[in-house]
Short mmCIF file of C-alpha atoms and ligand atoms in Angstrom, two decimals:
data_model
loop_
_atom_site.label_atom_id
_atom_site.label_comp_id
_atom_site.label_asym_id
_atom_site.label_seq_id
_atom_site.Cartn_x
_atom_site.Cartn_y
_atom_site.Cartn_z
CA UNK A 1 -32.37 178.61 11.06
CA UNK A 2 -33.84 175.32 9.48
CA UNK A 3 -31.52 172.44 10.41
CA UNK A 4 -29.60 171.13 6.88
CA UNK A 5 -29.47 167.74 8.02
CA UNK A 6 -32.85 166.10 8.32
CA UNK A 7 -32.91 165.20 12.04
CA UNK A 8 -34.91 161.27 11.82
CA UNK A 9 -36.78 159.36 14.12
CA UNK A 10 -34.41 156.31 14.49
CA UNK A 11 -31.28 155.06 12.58
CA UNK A 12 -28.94 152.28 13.53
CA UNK A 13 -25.64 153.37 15.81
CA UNK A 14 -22.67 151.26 15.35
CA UNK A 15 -20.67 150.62 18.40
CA UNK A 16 -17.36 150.05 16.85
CA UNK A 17 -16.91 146.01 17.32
CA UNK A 18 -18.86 145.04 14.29
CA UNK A 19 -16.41 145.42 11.67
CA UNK A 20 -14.20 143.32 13.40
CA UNK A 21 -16.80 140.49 13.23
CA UNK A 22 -17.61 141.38 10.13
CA UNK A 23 -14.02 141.36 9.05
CA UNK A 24 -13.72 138.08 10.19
CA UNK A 25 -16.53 136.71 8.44
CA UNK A 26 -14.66 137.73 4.94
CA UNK A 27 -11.36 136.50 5.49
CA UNK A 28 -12.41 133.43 6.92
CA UNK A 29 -14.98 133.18 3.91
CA UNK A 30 -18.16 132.53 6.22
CA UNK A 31 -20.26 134.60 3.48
CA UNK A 32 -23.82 132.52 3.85
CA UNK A 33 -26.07 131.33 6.27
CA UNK A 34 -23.89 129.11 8.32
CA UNK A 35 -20.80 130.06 10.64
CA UNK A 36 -19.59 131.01 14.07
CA UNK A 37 -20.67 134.08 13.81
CA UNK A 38 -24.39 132.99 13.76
CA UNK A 39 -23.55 130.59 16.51
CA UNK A 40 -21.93 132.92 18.44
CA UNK A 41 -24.85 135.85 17.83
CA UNK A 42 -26.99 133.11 19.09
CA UNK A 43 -25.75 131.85 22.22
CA UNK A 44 -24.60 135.77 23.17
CA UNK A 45 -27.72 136.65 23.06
CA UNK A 46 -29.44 134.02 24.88
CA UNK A 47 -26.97 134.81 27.46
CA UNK A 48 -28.34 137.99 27.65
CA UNK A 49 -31.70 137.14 28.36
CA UNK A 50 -30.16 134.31 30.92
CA UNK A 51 -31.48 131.73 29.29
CA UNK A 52 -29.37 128.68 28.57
CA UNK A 53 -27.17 128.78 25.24
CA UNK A 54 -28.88 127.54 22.90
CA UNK A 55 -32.64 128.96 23.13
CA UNK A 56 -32.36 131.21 20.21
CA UNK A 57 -32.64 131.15 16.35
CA UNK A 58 -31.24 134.23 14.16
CA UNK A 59 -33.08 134.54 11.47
CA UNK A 60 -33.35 137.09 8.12
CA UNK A 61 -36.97 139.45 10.00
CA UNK A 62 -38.23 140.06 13.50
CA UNK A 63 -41.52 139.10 10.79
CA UNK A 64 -39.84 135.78 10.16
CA UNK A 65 -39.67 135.12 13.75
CA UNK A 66 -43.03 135.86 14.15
CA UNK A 67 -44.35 133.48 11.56
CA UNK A 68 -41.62 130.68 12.85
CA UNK A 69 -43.14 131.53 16.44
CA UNK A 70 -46.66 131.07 15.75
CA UNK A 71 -46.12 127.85 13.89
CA UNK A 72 -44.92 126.39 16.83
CA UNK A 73 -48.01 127.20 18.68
CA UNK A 74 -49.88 125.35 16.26
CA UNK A 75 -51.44 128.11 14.56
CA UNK A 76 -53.06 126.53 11.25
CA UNK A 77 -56.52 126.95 9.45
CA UNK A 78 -59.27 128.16 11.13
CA UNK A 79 -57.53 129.29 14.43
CA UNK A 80 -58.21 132.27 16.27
CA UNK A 81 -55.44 134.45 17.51
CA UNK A 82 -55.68 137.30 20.07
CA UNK A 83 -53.25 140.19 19.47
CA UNK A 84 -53.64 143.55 20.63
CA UNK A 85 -54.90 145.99 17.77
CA UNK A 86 -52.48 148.68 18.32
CA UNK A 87 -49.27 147.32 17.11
CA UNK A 88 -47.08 147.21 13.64
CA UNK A 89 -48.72 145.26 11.17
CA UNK A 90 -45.99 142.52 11.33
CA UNK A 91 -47.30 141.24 14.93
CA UNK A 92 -50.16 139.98 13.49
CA UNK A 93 -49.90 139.46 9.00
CA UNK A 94 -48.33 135.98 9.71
CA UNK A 95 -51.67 134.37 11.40
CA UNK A 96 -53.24 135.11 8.55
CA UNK A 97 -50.25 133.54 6.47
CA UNK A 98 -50.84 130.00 8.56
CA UNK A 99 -54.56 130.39 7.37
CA UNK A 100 -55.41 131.87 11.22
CA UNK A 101 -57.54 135.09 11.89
CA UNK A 102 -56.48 137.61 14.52
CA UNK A 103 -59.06 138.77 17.18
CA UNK A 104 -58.22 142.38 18.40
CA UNK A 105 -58.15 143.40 21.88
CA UNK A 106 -57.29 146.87 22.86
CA UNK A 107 -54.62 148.63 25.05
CA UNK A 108 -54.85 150.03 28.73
CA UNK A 109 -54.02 153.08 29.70
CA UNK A 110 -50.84 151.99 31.77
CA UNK A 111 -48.53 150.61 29.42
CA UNK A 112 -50.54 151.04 25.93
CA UNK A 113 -50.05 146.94 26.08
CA UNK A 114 -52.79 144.11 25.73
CA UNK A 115 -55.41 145.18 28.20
CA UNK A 116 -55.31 142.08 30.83
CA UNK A 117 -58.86 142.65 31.90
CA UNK A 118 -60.34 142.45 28.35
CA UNK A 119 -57.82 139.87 27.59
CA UNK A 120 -59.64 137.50 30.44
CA UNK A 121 -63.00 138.53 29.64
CA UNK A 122 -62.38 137.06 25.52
CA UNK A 123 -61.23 133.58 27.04
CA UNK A 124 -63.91 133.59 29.83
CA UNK A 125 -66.43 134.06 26.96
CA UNK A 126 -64.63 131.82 24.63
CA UNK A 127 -63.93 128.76 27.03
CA UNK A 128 -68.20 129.33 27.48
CA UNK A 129 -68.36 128.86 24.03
CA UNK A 130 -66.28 125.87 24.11
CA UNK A 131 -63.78 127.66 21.60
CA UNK A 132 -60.37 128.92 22.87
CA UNK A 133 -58.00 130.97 20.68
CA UNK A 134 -55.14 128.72 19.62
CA UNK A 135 -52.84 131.74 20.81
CA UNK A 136 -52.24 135.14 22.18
CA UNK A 137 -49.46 137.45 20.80
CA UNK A 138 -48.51 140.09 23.19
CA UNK A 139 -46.34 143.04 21.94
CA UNK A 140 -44.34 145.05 24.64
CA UNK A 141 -44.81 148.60 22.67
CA UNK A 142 -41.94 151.36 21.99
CA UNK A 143 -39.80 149.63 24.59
CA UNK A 144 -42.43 149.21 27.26
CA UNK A 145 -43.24 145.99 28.77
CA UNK A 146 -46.83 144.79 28.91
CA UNK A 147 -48.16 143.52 32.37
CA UNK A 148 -47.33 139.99 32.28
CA UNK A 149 -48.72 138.89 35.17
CA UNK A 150 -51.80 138.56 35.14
CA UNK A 151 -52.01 137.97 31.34
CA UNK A 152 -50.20 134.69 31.87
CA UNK A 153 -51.55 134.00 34.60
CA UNK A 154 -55.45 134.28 32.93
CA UNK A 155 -53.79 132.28 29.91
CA UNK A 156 -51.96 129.78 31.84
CA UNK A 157 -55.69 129.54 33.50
CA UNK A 158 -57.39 128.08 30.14
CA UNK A 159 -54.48 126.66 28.92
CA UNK A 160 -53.68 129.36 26.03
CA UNK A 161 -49.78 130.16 24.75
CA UNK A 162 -48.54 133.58 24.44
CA UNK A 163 -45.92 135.09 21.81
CA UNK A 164 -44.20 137.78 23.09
CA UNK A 165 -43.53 140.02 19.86
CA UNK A 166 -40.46 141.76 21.77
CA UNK A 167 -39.73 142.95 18.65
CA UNK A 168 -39.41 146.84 19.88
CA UNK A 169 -38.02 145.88 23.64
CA UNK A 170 -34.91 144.14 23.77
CA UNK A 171 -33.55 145.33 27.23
CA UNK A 172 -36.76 145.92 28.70
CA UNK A 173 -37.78 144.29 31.62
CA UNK A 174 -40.41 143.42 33.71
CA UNK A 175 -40.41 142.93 37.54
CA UNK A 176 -36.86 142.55 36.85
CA UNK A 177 -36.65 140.10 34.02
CA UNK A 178 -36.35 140.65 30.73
CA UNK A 179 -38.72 140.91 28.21
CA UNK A 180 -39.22 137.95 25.92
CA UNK A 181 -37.96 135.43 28.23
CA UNK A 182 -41.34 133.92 29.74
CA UNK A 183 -43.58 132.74 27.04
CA UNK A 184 -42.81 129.08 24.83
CA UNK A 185 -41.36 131.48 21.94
CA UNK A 186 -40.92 135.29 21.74
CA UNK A 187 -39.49 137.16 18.81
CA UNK A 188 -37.14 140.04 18.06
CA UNK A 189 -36.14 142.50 15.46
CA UNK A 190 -32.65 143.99 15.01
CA UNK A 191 -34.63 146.40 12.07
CA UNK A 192 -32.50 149.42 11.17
CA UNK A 193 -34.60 151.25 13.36
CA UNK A 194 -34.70 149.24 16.21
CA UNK A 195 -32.61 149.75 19.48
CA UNK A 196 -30.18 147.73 17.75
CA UNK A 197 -29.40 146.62 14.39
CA UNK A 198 -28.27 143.66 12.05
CA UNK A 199 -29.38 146.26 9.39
CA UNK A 200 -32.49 143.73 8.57
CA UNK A 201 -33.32 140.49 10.73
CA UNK A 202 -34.44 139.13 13.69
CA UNK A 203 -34.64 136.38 16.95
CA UNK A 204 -36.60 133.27 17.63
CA UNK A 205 -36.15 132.39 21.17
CA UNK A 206 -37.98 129.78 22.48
CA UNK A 207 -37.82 127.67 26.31
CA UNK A 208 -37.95 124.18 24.86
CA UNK A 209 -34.66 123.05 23.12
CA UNK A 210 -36.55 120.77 20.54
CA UNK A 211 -38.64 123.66 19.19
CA UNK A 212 -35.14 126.08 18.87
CA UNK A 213 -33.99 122.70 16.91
CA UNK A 214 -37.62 122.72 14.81
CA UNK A 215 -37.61 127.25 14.31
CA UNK A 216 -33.77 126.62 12.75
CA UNK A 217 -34.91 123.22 10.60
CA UNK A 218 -37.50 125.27 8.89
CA UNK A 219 -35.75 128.43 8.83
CA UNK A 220 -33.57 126.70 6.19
CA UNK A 221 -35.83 125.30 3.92
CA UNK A 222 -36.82 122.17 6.34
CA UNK A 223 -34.43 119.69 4.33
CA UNK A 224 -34.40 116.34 6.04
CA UNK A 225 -30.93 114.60 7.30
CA UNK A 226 -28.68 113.01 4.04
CA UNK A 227 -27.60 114.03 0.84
CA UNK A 228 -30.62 114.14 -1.15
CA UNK A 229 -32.48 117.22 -0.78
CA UNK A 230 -35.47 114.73 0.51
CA UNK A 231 -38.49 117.00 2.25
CA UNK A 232 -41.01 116.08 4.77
CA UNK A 233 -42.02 119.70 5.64
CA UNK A 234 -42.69 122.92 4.22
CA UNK A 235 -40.11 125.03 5.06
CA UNK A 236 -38.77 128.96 4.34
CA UNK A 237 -35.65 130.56 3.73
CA UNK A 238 -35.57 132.66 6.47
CA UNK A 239 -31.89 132.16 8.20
CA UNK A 240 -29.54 135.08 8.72
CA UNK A 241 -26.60 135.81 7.48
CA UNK A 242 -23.16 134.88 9.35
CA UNK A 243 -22.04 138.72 7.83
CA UNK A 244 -25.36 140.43 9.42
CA UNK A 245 -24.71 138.23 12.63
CA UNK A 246 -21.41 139.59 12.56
CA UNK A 247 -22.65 143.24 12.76
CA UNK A 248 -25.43 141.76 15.75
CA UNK A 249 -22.36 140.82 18.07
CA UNK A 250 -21.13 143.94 17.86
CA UNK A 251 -24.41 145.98 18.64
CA UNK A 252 -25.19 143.15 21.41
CA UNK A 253 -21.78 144.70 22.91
CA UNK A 254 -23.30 148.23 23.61
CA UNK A 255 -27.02 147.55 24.15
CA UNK A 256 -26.95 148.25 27.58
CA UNK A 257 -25.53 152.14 26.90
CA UNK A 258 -28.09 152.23 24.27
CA UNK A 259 -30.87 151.52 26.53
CA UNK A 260 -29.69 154.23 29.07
CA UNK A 261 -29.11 156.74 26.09
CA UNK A 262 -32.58 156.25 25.05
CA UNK A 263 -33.90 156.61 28.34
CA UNK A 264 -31.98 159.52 28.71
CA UNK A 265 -33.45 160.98 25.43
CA UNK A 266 -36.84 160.63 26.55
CA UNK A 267 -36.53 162.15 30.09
CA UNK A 268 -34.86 165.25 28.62
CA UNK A 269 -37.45 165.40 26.17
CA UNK A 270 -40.04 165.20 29.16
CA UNK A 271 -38.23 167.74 31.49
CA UNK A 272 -37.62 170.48 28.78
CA UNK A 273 -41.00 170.25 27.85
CA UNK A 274 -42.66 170.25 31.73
CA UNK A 275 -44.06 173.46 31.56
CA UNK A 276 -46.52 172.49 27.97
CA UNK A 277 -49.11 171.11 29.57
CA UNK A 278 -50.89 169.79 26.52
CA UNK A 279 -47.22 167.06 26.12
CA UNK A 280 -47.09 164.71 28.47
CA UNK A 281 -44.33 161.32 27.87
CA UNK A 282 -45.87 157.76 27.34
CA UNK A 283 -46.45 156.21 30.75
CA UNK A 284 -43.63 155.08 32.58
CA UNK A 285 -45.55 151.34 34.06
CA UNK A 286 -44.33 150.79 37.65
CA UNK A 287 -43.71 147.11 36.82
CA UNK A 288 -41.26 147.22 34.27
CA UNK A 289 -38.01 149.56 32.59
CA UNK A 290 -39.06 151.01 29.69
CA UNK A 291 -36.16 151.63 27.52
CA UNK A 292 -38.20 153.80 25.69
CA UNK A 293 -36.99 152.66 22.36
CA UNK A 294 -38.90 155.56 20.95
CA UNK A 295 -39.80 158.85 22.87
CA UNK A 296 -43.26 159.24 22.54
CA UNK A 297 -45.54 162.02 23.66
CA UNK A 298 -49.32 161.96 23.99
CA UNK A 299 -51.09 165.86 22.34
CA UNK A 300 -53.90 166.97 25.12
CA UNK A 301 -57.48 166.76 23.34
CA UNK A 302 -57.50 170.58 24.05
CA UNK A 303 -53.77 171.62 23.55
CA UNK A 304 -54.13 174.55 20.92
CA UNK A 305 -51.76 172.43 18.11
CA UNK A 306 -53.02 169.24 17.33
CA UNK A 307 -51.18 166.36 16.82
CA UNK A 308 -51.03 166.61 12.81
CA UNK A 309 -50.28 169.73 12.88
CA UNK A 310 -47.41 169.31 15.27
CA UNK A 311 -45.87 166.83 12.89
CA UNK A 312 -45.89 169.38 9.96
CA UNK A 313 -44.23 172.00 12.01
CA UNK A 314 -41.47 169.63 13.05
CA UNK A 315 -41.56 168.51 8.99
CA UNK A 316 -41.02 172.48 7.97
CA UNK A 317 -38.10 171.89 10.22
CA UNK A 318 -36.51 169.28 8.91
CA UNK A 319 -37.68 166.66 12.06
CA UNK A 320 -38.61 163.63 11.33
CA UNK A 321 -42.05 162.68 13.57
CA UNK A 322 -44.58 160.25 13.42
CA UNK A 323 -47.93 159.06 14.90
CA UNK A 324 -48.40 156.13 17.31
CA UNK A 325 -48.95 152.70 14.95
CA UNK A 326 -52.96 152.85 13.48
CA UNK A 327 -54.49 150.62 15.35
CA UNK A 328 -55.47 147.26 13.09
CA UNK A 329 -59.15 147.68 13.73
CA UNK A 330 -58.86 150.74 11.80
CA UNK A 331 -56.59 149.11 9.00
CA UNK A 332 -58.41 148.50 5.88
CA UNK A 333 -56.46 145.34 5.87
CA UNK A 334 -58.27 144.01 8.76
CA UNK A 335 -61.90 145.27 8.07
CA UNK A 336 -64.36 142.57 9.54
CA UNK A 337 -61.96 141.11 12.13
CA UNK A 338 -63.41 141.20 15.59
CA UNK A 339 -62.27 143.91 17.86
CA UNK A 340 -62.69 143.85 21.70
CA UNK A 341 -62.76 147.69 22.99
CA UNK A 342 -60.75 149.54 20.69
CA UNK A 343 -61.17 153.22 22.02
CA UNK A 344 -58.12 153.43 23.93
CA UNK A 345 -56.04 152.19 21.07
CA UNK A 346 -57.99 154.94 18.47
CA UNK A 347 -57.60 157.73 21.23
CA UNK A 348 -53.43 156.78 21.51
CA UNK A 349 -53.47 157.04 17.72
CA UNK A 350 -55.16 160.21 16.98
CA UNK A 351 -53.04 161.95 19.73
CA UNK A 352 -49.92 160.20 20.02
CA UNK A 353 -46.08 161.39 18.36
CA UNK A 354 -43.23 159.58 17.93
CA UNK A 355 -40.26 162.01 18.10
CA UNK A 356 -36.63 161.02 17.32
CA UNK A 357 -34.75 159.04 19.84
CA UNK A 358 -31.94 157.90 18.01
CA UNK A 359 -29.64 156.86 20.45
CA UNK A 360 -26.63 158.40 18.32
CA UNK A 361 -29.00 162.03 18.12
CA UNK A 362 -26.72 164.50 19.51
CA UNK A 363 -27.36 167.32 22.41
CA UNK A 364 -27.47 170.04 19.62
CA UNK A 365 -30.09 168.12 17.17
CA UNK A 366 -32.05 167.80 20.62
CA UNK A 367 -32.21 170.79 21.95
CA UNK A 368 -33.25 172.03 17.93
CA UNK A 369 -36.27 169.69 18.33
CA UNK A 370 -36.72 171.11 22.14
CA UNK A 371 -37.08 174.64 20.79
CA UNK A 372 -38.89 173.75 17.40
CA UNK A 373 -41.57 172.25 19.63
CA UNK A 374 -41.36 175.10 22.11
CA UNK A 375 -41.69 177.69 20.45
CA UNK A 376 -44.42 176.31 18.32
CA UNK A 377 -46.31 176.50 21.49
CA UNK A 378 -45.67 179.95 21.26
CA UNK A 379 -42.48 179.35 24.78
CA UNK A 380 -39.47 180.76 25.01
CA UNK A 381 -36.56 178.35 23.56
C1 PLP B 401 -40.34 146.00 13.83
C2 PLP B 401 -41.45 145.19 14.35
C3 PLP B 401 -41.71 143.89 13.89
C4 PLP B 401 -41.07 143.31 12.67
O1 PLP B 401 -39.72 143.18 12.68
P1 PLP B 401 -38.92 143.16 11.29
O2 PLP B 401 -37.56 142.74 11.72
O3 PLP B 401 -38.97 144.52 10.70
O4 PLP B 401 -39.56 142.13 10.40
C5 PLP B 401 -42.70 143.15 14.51
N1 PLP B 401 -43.43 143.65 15.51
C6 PLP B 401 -43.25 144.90 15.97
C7 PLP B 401 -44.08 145.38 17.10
C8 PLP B 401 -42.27 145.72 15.39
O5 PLP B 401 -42.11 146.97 15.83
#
């Protein structure tokens, strides 16, 4: 039997706390973009990286953060940018917003993250050319940390800053750390899909207290100190709100079991499906914990159901699926930008499937995917 309920790929899980902050919000009246529960989502979250209190910004879009980020880098007119091509379109849209253009570089095979080896090769060749990048963004993909050692240490080498777009691994870590914690200024995204929500906005953290000071100035319109609205800057209105932080402290609360819930999604996924040789789960990169935000599976060139048509079996069903991010090389958006390598990222698109890894996505819906899969591989449930 067809499931009723459509089963999705992820939607936000309340942990029980955030009505109580958001409570509070209303009946102390701290309804806009100021109040403690900002400052509190703030400095509970740096916490949570261990970094000091006040390294982080909340702020309306992981997007917003992105834009904030890259400012501080200096991105303006003219600058070049390395990002890696397979991503979400929001890791890169806001170099083109400071007038920058993004240079592609594509994935390895380990972690489906910035490929360090290209990575060095573009600045080698660049710093011959007498023209570095003005930045790199790095993106730690579906919950898996890129290998961050040798890309900052080949950046740190010519003098290049990374953003980490962290936007889809808060809880990761690498070599022990978290994710997002090394570079000048990473970003987050509390998304409705994301391992945890605010419903829509996001985090600027950044290592240097006077640039946290600078992402929050601009974040709310950039209005210089005194009563006249007096402006030296452009700035946005990008800060969030003291409700939506309200519903962040709460989700902060029970991000560790949702990282464990996801991983334990994905395994099962993995171990019921052992014996299909053509499904095999993302990589699992000795370096870091993937939290694997969402369970994805890679579709054998040869497997007898292709990747599409996987998708619109699972649709028939009622299961939400998707394919791995189009790569921007391939994005009509991005036609004429540069792109170093760009097979692997193609080859994880054509043959990669998100499946749902909702962290509140019950045994029962599971083990309906498990067999929906199954048995369109012609197994026994
Ligand atoms: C979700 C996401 C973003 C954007 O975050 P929003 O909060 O939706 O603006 C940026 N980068 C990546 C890799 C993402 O997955």
């Amino acid at each position: 039997m067809t499931s009723k309920k459509r089963i999705l790929m992820s939607v936000p899980h309340m942990g029980g706390q955030e009505e109580t902050f958001v409570r509070e919000a209303f009946s102390t009246n701290w309804l806009s973009t100021v109040g403690p529960n900002i400052d509190s989502f703030e400095a509970e979250f740096s916490k949570r990286l261990s970094l000091p209190e006040r390294s982080a910004v909340a702020l309306g879009s992981g997007t917003a953060a992105i834009h904030l980020g890259l400012r501080l880098l200096g991105v303006g007119p003219g600058d070049e940018v390395l990002a890696p091509t397979l991503t979400f379109v929001a890791s890169v849209n806001p170099i083109g917003w400071l007038g920058g253009h993004a240079t592609f570089i594509d994935s390895e095979r380990t972690s489906w993250n910035i490929d360090p080896a290209l990575l060095a090769e573009v600045l080698e060749a660049r710093h011959r050319a007498g023209r570095l990048p003005r930045a790199v963004v790095v993106v730690h993909l579906y919950g898996q940390s890129a290998d961050l050692d040798p890309i900052f240490s080949v950046c740190a080498h010519y003098g290049v800053p990374v953003l980490e777009d962290a936007a889809e691994a808060l809880g990761t870590l690498y070599k022990g750390e978290p994710v997002g914690t090394r570079a000048p200024v990473s970003t987050f995204s509390f998304n409705g899909n994301k391992i945890i929500t605010t419903t829509g906005g996001g985090m600027l953290v950044a290592r240097d207290p006077e640039w946290v000071r600078k992402a929050r100035f601009w974040s709310t319109q950039a209005r210089n100190p005194g009563i006249a609205y007096e402006h030296t800057e452009v700035g946005y209105n990008y800060r969030m709100s003291n409700v939506l932080a309200g519903i962040g402290r709460g989700q902060l609360l029970v991000l560790s079991e949702r990282v464990r819930r996801r991983r334990e999604i994905a395994f099962t996924y993995r171990d019921a499906l052992a014996d299909i040789p053509a499904l095999s789960l993302m990589p699992q990169a000795a370096f870091g914990l993937h939290t694997n935000w969402l369970s994805v599976f890679l579709v054998d060139e040869k497997s007898p159901i292709d990747r599409d048509r996987l998708i619109k079996v699972l649709d028939a069903r009622n299961v939400e699926s998707r394919p791995v991010w189009k790569p921007m090389h391939l994005q009509p958006l991005f036609q004429g930008a540069e792109c170093v390598g760009g097979g692997v990222a193609a080859d994880l698109f054509r043959r990669g499937i998100c499946l749902p890894s909702s962290s509140n996505l019950t045994e029962g819906e599971q083990a309906y995917v498990i067999s929906t899969i199954r048995s369109a591989f012609g197994k026994s449930p």
